Amino acid sequence: MTGRRLCVLGATALLLGCVRQPAPVPPRCPADAVLSAAAPAQGTPVEATPVGQCLATRAEAGDVAAALRLGDFYRTAPSTLPLIDRRGRQIHWYRLAADRGSAVGAWQAVQLIDINRDIQVPNDALAYLFVAIKAGIPEAGDYLVDQWQDGRVDPGKLWALRRWLARPGAIPEDQRRDIIAGLNAPADELEEE
């Protein structure tokens, strides 16, 4: 009987050891804290500063606003940051926000990822573009129609979006109609407008 209790206690201890403890919630960043471009101008990423580190920790823990704030910092920072990969950092923070449900992050990521107009729209950019369209960002719909008319989107990649667009009420009706018309119009019709 005692051996059986020891086995049960041992098994319980092993199970408790395997259970992941929840990650501690990162501290709140000061609301009035300003991200300074001084450190990046010297080649140090803003994430290495106290405010940047606080925002990065919160963003990695799931705070979409913190991820967007870091992405926006690198987007609007002066172009005198030659030692920092601004575009790479923007993509990282906007993707992180998009992966956590931010349509704004998705739209910003599309614009950063899809830079080569001579090839098909990359799959990840297309996926983020669909997120932005479904959230009702009007520029995203226009962008999709333009890329479709330029032959940069494979027709097979649009069937799910077309089915979604066929349902009224998903996005504003005028926006929905414009996207559908753009995807159905011959290329020469749009060039005349």
mmCIF file of N, CA and C in Angstrom, residues 28-133:
data_model
loop_
_atom_site.group_PDB
_atom_site.id
_atom_site.type_symbol
_atom_site.label_atom_id
_atom_site.label_comp_id
_atom_site.label_asym_id
_atom_site.label_seq_id
_atom_site.Cartn_x
_atom_site.Cartn_y
_atom_site.Cartn_z
ATOM 1 N N ARG A 28 3.636 47.422 -17.285
ATOM 2 C CA ARG A 28 3.102 48.452 -18.176
ATOM 3 C C ARG A 28 4.208 49.452 -18.477
ATOM 4 N N CYS A 29 4.222 49.923 -19.701
ATOM 5 C CA CYS A 29 5.186 50.947 -20.089
ATOM 6 C C CYS A 29 4.579 52.308 -19.757
ATOM 7 N N PRO A 30 5.404 53.274 -19.395
ATOM 8 C CA PRO A 30 4.864 54.605 -19.109
ATOM 9 C C PRO A 30 4.142 55.159 -20.334
ATOM 10 N N ALA A 31 2.951 55.671 -20.130
ATOM 11 C CA ALA A 31 2.131 56.156 -21.251
ATOM 12 C C ALA A 31 2.778 57.342 -21.954
ATOM 13 N N ASP A 32 3.510 58.159 -21.209
ATOM 14 C CA ASP A 32 4.107 59.359 -21.797
ATOM 15 C C ASP A 32 5.535 59.125 -22.289
ATOM 16 N N ALA A 33 5.990 57.896 -22.235
ATOM 17 C CA ALA A 33 7.356 57.586 -22.646
ATOM 18 C C ALA A 33 7.519 57.785 -24.151
ATOM 19 N N VAL A 34 8.634 58.357 -24.520
ATOM 20 C CA VAL A 34 8.910 58.670 -25.919
ATOM 21 C C VAL A 34 10.053 57.789 -26.416
ATOM 22 N N LEU A 35 9.856 57.219 -27.593
ATOM 23 C CA LEU A 35 10.936 56.465 -28.233
ATOM 24 C C LEU A 35 11.845 57.466 -28.930
ATOM 25 N N SER A 36 13.101 57.471 -28.562
ATOM 26 C CA SER A 36 14.044 58.434 -29.107
ATOM 27 C C SER A 36 14.861 57.818 -30.231
ATOM 28 N N ALA A 37 15.122 58.606 -31.249
ATOM 29 C CA ALA A 37 15.940 58.140 -32.374
ATOM 30 C C ALA A 37 17.426 58.308 -32.095
ATOM 31 N N ALA A 38 17.784 58.771 -30.896
ATOM 32 C CA ALA A 38 19.197 58.989 -30.575
ATOM 33 C C ALA A 38 19.979 57.678 -30.565
ATOM 34 N N ALA A 39 19.451 56.661 -29.920
ATOM 35 C CA ALA A 39 20.162 55.376 -29.853
ATOM 36 C C ALA A 39 20.282 54.735 -31.238
ATOM 37 N N PRO A 40 19.207 54.666 -32.031
ATOM 38 C CA PRO A 40 19.351 54.092 -33.370
ATOM 39 C C PRO A 40 20.327 54.860 -34.258
ATOM 40 N N ALA A 41 20.442 56.170 -34.060
ATOM 41 C CA ALA A 41 21.384 56.951 -34.857
ATOM 42 C C ALA A 41 22.820 56.514 -34.583
ATOM 43 N N GLN A 42 23.043 55.942 -33.406
ATOM 44 C CA GLN A 42 24.379 55.453 -33.039
ATOM 45 C C GLN A 42 24.529 53.964 -33.321
ATOM 46 N N GLY A 43 23.531 53.358 -33.933
ATOM 47 C CA GLY A 43 23.621 51.951 -34.287
ATOM 48 C C GLY A 43 23.025 51.001 -33.271
ATOM 49 N N THR A 44 22.367 51.526 -32.253
ATOM 50 C CA THR A 44 21.725 50.691 -31.241
ATOM 51 C C THR A 44 20.231 50.638 -31.525
ATOM 52 N N PRO A 45 19.647 49.457 -31.639
ATOM 53 C CA PRO A 45 18.199 49.380 -31.881
ATOM 54 C C PRO A 45 17.416 50.033 -30.744
ATOM 55 N N VAL A 46 16.285 50.603 -31.075
ATOM 56 C CA VAL A 46 15.469 51.266 -30.057
ATOM 57 C C VAL A 46 15.001 50.265 -29.002
ATOM 58 N N GLU A 47 14.943 48.975 -29.372
ATOM 59 C CA GLU A 47 14.531 47.952 -28.410
ATOM 60 C C GLU A 47 15.536 47.781 -27.280
ATOM 61 N N ALA A 48 16.741 48.331 -27.434
ATOM 62 C CA ALA A 48 17.758 48.236 -26.382
ATOM 63 C C ALA A 48 17.631 49.372 -25.370
ATOM 64 N N THR A 49 16.815 50.382 -25.665
ATOM 65 C CA THR A 49 16.588 51.466 -24.711
ATOM 66 C C THR A 49 15.543 51.014 -23.699
ATOM 67 N N PRO A 50 15.465 51.646 -22.534
ATOM 68 C CA PRO A 50 14.478 51.199 -21.532
ATOM 69 C C PRO A 50 13.031 51.202 -22.043
ATOM 70 N N VAL A 51 12.621 52.270 -22.714
ATOM 71 C CA VAL A 51 11.245 52.337 -23.219
ATOM 72 C C VAL A 51 11.053 51.315 -24.339
ATOM 73 N N GLY A 52 12.013 51.221 -25.235
ATOM 74 C CA GLY A 52 11.930 50.256 -26.327
ATOM 75 C C GLY A 52 11.906 48.829 -25.827
ATOM 76 N N GLN A 53 12.693 48.558 -24.803
ATOM 77 C CA GLN A 53 12.717 47.207 -24.230
ATOM 78 C C GLN A 53 11.374 46.872 -23.590
ATOM 79 N N CYS A 54 10.794 47.845 -22.905
ATOM 80 C CA CYS A 54 9.480 47.634 -22.288
ATOM 81 C C CYS A 54 8.434 47.334 -23.369
ATOM 82 N N LEU A 55 8.441 48.128 -24.444
ATOM 83 C CA LEU A 55 7.475 47.906 -25.528
ATOM 84 C C LEU A 55 7.712 46.573 -26.229
ATOM 85 N N ALA A 56 8.976 46.230 -26.450
ATOM 86 C CA ALA A 56 9.288 44.962 -27.114
ATOM 87 C C ALA A 56 8.828 43.780 -26.266
ATOM 88 N N THR A 57 9.038 43.864 -24.965
ATOM 89 C CA THR A 57 8.606 42.787 -24.069
ATOM 90 C C THR A 57 7.095 42.642 -24.108
ATOM 91 N N ARG A 58 6.401 43.770 -24.066
ATOM 92 C CA ARG A 58 4.939 43.723 -24.109
ATOM 93 C C ARG A 58 4.449 43.209 -25.468
ATOM 94 N N ALA A 59 5.100 43.639 -26.544
ATOM 95 C CA ALA A 59 4.698 43.194 -27.881
ATOM 96 C C ALA A 59 4.885 41.689 -28.025
ATOM 97 N N GLU A 60 5.998 41.177 -27.557
ATOM 98 C CA GLU A 60 6.253 39.734 -27.642
ATOM 99 C C GLU A 60 5.257 38.955 -26.782
ATOM 100 N N ALA A 61 4.747 39.597 -25.734
ATOM 101 C CA ALA A 61 3.779 38.937 -24.854
ATOM 102 C C ALA A 61 2.349 39.043 -25.375
ATOM 103 N N GLY A 62 2.148 39.771 -26.493
ATOM 104 C CA GLY A 62 0.810 39.821 -27.074
ATOM 105 C C GLY A 62 0.180 41.193 -27.176
ATOM 106 N N ASP A 63 0.874 42.248 -26.776
ATOM 107 C CA ASP A 63 0.318 43.597 -26.824
ATOM 108 C C ASP A 63 0.440 44.146 -28.250
ATOM 109 N N VAL A 64 -0.670 44.184 -28.970
ATOM 110 C CA VAL A 64 -0.679 44.622 -30.370
ATOM 111 C C VAL A 64 -0.302 46.094 -30.479
ATOM 112 N N ALA A 65 -0.790 46.925 -29.564
ATOM 113 C CA ALA A 65 -0.489 48.356 -29.620
ATOM 114 C C ALA A 65 1.009 48.603 -29.486
ATOM 115 N N ALA A 66 1.675 47.830 -28.649
ATOM 116 C CA ALA A 66 3.123 47.983 -28.484
ATOM 117 C C ALA A 66 3.851 47.590 -29.768
ATOM 118 N N ALA A 67 3.418 46.522 -30.416
ATOM 119 C CA ALA A 67 4.044 46.094 -31.675
ATOM 120 C C ALA A 67 3.839 47.152 -32.760
ATOM 121 N N LEU A 68 2.628 47.709 -32.838
ATOM 122 C CA LEU A 68 2.360 48.754 -33.825
ATOM 123 C C LEU A 68 3.186 50.002 -33.539
ATOM 124 N N ARG A 69 3.342 50.324 -32.265
ATOM 125 C CA ARG A 69 4.120 51.510 -31.900
ATOM 126 C C ARG A 69 5.583 51.348 -32.317
ATOM 127 N N LEU A 70 6.138 50.162 -32.121
ATOM 128 C CA LEU A 70 7.520 49.924 -32.546
ATOM 129 C C LEU A 70 7.636 49.944 -34.073
ATOM 130 N N GLY A 71 6.685 49.328 -34.765
ATOM 131 C CA GLY A 71 6.705 49.367 -36.228
ATOM 132 C C GLY A 71 6.588 50.786 -36.752
ATOM 133 N N ASP A 72 5.696 51.566 -36.149
ATOM 134 C CA ASP A 72 5.518 52.957 -36.559
ATOM 135 C C ASP A 72 6.772 53.783 -36.284
ATOM 136 N N PHE A 73 7.458 53.479 -35.181
ATOM 137 C CA PHE A 73 8.690 54.203 -34.869
ATOM 138 C C PHE A 73 9.697 54.038 -36.001
ATOM 139 N N TYR A 74 9.904 52.798 -36.424
ATOM 140 C CA TYR A 74 10.879 52.568 -37.487
ATOM 141 C C TYR A 74 10.396 53.113 -38.832
ATOM 142 N N ARG A 75 9.090 53.162 -39.043
ATOM 143 C CA ARG A 75 8.555 53.700 -40.302
ATOM 144 C C ARG A 75 8.753 55.206 -40.374
ATOM 145 N N THR A 76 8.572 55.901 -39.250
ATOM 146 C CA THR A 76 8.640 57.362 -39.247
ATOM 147 C C THR A 76 9.978 57.902 -38.775
ATOM 148 N N ALA A 77 10.873 57.040 -38.347
ATOM 149 C CA ALA A 77 12.182 57.506 -37.866
ATOM 150 C C ALA A 77 12.929 58.184 -39.007
ATOM 151 N N PRO A 78 13.764 59.138 -38.655
ATOM 152 C CA PRO A 78 14.547 59.805 -39.710
ATOM 153 C C PRO A 78 15.353 58.784 -40.505
ATOM 154 N N SER A 79 15.572 59.078 -41.760
ATOM 155 C CA SER A 79 16.272 58.119 -42.611
ATOM 156 C C SER A 79 17.776 58.118 -42.369
ATOM 157 N N THR A 80 18.199 58.729 -41.293
ATOM 158 C CA THR A 80 19.626 58.759 -40.963
ATOM 159 C C THR A 80 20.000 57.624 -40.018
ATOM 160 N N LEU A 81 19.322 56.504 -40.146
ATOM 161 C CA LEU A 81 19.644 55.355 -39.301
ATOM 162 C C LEU A 81 20.344 54.292 -40.157
ATOM 163 N N PRO A 82 21.547 54.594 -40.646
ATOM 164 C CA PRO A 82 22.184 53.668 -41.583
ATOM 165 C C PRO A 82 22.633 52.357 -40.949
ATOM 166 N N LEU A 83 22.803 52.339 -39.659
ATOM 167 C CA LEU A 83 23.331 51.149 -39.002
ATOM 168 C C LEU A 83 22.242 50.181 -38.560
ATOM 169 N N ILE A 84 20.991 50.546 -38.766
ATOM 170 C CA ILE A 84 19.867 49.723 -38.330
ATOM 171 C C ILE A 84 19.079 49.267 -39.562
ATOM 172 N N ASP A 85 18.675 48.018 -39.581
ATOM 173 C CA ASP A 85 17.825 47.497 -40.657
ATOM 174 C C ASP A 85 16.385 47.911 -40.357
ATOM 175 N N ARG A 86 16.051 49.140 -40.726
ATOM 176 C CA ARG A 86 14.722 49.679 -40.405
ATOM 177 C C ARG A 86 13.616 48.857 -41.033
ATOM 178 N N ARG A 87 13.776 48.520 -42.309
ATOM 179 C CA ARG A 87 12.734 47.770 -43.007
ATOM 180 C C ARG A 87 12.513 46.412 -42.353
ATOM 181 N N GLY A 88 13.571 45.732 -42.021
ATOM 182 C CA GLY A 88 13.456 44.423 -41.370
ATOM 183 C C GLY A 88 12.755 44.515 -40.029
ATOM 184 N N ARG A 89 13.071 45.556 -39.278
ATOM 185 C CA ARG A 89 12.427 45.732 -37.969
ATOM 186 C C ARG A 89 10.961 46.125 -38.126
ATOM 187 N N GLN A 90 10.668 46.959 -39.111
ATOM 188 C CA GLN A 90 9.264 47.300 -39.374
ATOM 189 C C GLN A 90 8.474 46.045 -39.697
ATOM 190 N N ILE A 91 9.000 45.241 -40.611
ATOM 191 C CA ILE A 91 8.306 44.013 -40.999
ATOM 192 C C ILE A 91 8.088 43.126 -39.784
ATOM 193 N N HIS A 92 9.115 42.995 -38.941
ATOM 194 C CA HIS A 92 8.984 42.134 -37.760
ATOM 195 C C HIS A 92 7.830 42.594 -36.875
ATOM 196 N N TRP A 93 7.814 43.878 -36.537
ATOM 197 C CA TRP A 93 6.794 44.360 -35.594
ATOM 198 C C TRP A 93 5.407 44.387 -36.228
ATOM 199 N N TYR A 94 5.300 44.745 -37.504
ATOM 200 C CA TYR A 94 3.992 44.744 -38.156
ATOM 201 C C TYR A 94 3.464 43.323 -38.351
ATOM 202 N N ARG A 95 4.349 42.387 -38.683
ATOM 203 C CA ARG A 95 3.912 40.989 -38.794
ATOM 204 C C ARG A 95 3.410 40.479 -37.446
ATOM 205 N N LEU A 96 4.144 40.828 -36.400
ATOM 206 C CA LEU A 96 3.739 40.384 -35.064
ATOM 207 C C LEU A 96 2.350 40.924 -34.733
ATOM 208 N N ALA A 97 2.104 42.199 -35.027
ATOM 209 C CA ALA A 97 0.783 42.788 -34.783
ATOM 210 C C ALA A 97 -0.270 42.115 -35.658
ATOM 211 N N ALA A 98 0.058 41.877 -36.915
ATOM 212 C CA ALA A 98 -0.895 41.237 -37.834
ATOM 213 C C ALA A 98 -1.219 39.818 -37.392
ATOM 214 N N ASP A 99 -0.216 39.095 -36.953
ATOM 215 C CA ASP A 99 -0.441 37.719 -36.504
ATOM 216 C C ASP A 99 -1.295 37.656 -35.247
ATOM 217 N N ARG A 100 -1.426 38.784 -34.577
ATOM 218 C CA ARG A 100 -2.263 38.841 -33.383
ATOM 219 C C ARG A 100 -3.578 39.549 -33.658
ATOM 220 N N GLY A 101 -3.918 39.718 -34.947
ATOM 221 C CA GLY A 101 -5.240 40.214 -35.301
ATOM 222 C C GLY A 101 -5.336 41.661 -35.731
ATOM 223 N N SER A 102 -4.230 42.370 -35.886
ATOM 224 C CA SER A 102 -4.287 43.780 -36.259
ATOM 225 C C SER A 102 -4.356 43.944 -37.773
ATOM 226 N N ALA A 103 -5.435 44.551 -38.243
ATOM 227 C CA ALA A 103 -5.580 44.808 -39.680
ATOM 228 C C ALA A 103 -4.602 45.885 -40.135
ATOM 229 N N VAL A 104 -4.351 46.866 -39.282
ATOM 230 C CA VAL A 104 -3.390 47.921 -39.619
ATOM 231 C C VAL A 104 -1.998 47.314 -39.770
ATOM 232 N N GLY A 105 -1.634 46.428 -38.849
ATOM 233 C CA GLY A 105 -0.351 45.742 -38.952
ATOM 234 C C GLY A 105 -0.264 44.916 -40.224
ATOM 235 N N ALA A 106 -1.361 44.257 -40.588
ATOM 236 C CA ALA A 106 -1.387 43.446 -41.808
ATOM 237 C C ALA A 106 -1.181 44.326 -43.037
ATOM 238 N N TRP A 107 -1.876 45.456 -43.094
ATOM 239 C CA TRP A 107 -1.762 46.348 -44.246
ATOM 240 C C TRP A 107 -0.347 46.915 -44.357
ATOM 241 N N GLN A 108 0.235 47.317 -43.230
ATOM 242 C CA GLN A 108 1.611 47.830 -43.258
ATOM 243 C C GLN A 108 2.584 46.741 -43.703
ATOM 244 N N ALA A 109 2.368 45.516 -43.242
ATOM 245 C CA ALA A 109 3.243 44.399 -43.620
ATOM 246 C C ALA A 109 3.166 44.137 -45.122
ATOM 247 N N VAL A 110 1.976 44.211 -45.698
ATOM 248 C CA VAL A 110 1.815 43.999 -47.148
ATOM 249 C C VAL A 110 2.686 44.983 -47.917
ATOM 250 N N GLN A 111 2.622 46.239 -47.539
ATOM 251 C CA GLN A 111 3.360 47.269 -48.263
ATOM 252 C C GLN A 111 4.872 47.095 -48.146
ATOM 253 N N LEU A 112 5.319 46.494 -47.056
ATOM 254 C CA LEU A 112 6.752 46.270 -46.871
ATOM 255 C C LEU A 112 7.235 44.984 -47.529
ATOM 256 N N ILE A 113 6.391 43.969 -47.562
ATOM 257 C CA ILE A 113 6.793 42.666 -48.102
ATOM 258 C C ILE A 113 6.748 42.660 -49.624
ATOM 259 N N ASP A 114 5.715 43.242 -50.200
ATOM 260 C CA ASP A 114 5.518 43.190 -51.653
ATOM 261 C C ASP A 114 6.232 44.359 -52.321
ATOM 262 N N ILE A 115 7.520 44.202 -52.563
ATOM 263 C CA ILE A 115 8.296 45.311 -53.128
ATOM 264 C C ILE A 115 8.781 45.048 -54.548
ATOM 265 N N ASN A 116 8.751 43.818 -55.002
ATOM 266 C CA ASN A 116 9.225 43.495 -56.349
ATOM 267 C C ASN A 116 8.025 43.348 -57.274
ATOM 268 N N ARG A 117 7.785 44.360 -58.099
ATOM 269 C CA ARG A 117 6.611 44.387 -58.972
ATOM 270 C C ARG A 117 6.752 43.482 -60.199
ATOM 271 N N ASP A 118 7.901 42.829 -60.342
ATOM 272 C CA ASP A 118 8.121 41.961 -61.499
ATOM 273 C C ASP A 118 7.753 40.506 -61.234
ATOM 274 N N ILE A 119 7.366 40.196 -60.012
ATOM 275 C CA ILE A 119 7.022 38.811 -59.671
ATOM 276 C C ILE A 119 5.622 38.765 -59.066
ATOM 277 N N GLN A 120 5.105 37.557 -58.870
ATOM 278 C CA GLN A 120 3.803 37.377 -58.215
ATOM 279 C C GLN A 120 3.845 37.973 -56.800
ATOM 280 N N VAL A 121 2.705 38.402 -56.310
ATOM 281 C CA VAL A 121 2.622 38.879 -54.934
ATOM 282 C C VAL A 121 2.978 37.702 -54.027
ATOM 283 N N PRO A 122 3.942 37.887 -53.104
ATOM 284 C CA PRO A 122 4.319 36.775 -52.221
ATOM 285 C C PRO A 122 3.120 36.266 -51.412
ATOM 286 N N ASN A 123 3.122 34.981 -51.123
ATOM 287 C CA ASN A 123 1.993 34.369 -50.412
ATOM 288 C C ASN A 123 1.723 35.022 -49.064
ATOM 289 N N ASP A 124 2.788 35.346 -48.303
ATOM 290 C CA ASP A 124 2.546 35.955 -46.996
ATOM 291 C C ASP A 124 1.952 37.351 -47.148
ATOM 292 N N ALA A 125 2.394 38.102 -48.149
ATOM 293 C CA ALA A 125 1.809 39.423 -48.385
ATOM 294 C C ALA A 125 0.343 39.289 -48.792
ATOM 295 N N LEU A 126 0.042 38.287 -49.607
ATOM 296 C CA LEU A 126 -1.337 38.060 -50.041
ATOM 297 C C LEU A 126 -2.230 37.688 -48.851
ATOM 298 N N ALA A 127 -1.717 36.871 -47.959
ATOM 299 C CA ALA A 127 -2.490 36.491 -46.768
ATOM 300 C C ALA A 127 -2.769 37.713 -45.896
ATOM 301 N N TYR A 128 -1.754 38.557 -45.690
ATOM 302 C CA TYR A 128 -1.961 39.777 -44.906
ATOM 303 C C TYR A 128 -2.906 40.732 -45.633
ATOM 304 N N LEU A 129 -2.837 40.759 -46.963
ATOM 305 C CA LEU A 129 -3.732 41.607 -47.746
ATOM 306 C C LEU A 129 -5.183 41.185 -47.547
ATOM 307 N N PHE A 130 -5.439 39.890 -47.529
ATOM 308 C CA PHE A 130 -6.800 39.393 -47.298
ATOM 309 C C PHE A 130 -7.299 39.800 -45.911
ATOM 310 N N VAL A 131 -6.419 39.763 -44.915
ATOM 311 C CA VAL A 131 -6.797 40.188 -43.557
ATOM 312 C C VAL A 131 -7.204 41.655 -43.582
ATOM 313 N N ALA A 132 -6.415 42.486 -44.262
ATOM 314 C CA ALA A 132 -6.713 43.916 -44.328
ATOM 315 C C ALA A 132 -8.022 44.176 -45.073
ATOM 316 N N ILE A 133 -8.260 43.440 -46.153
ATOM 317 C CA ILE A 133 -9.509 43.608 -46.911
ATOM 318 C C ILE A 133 -10.697 43.221 -46.044
#
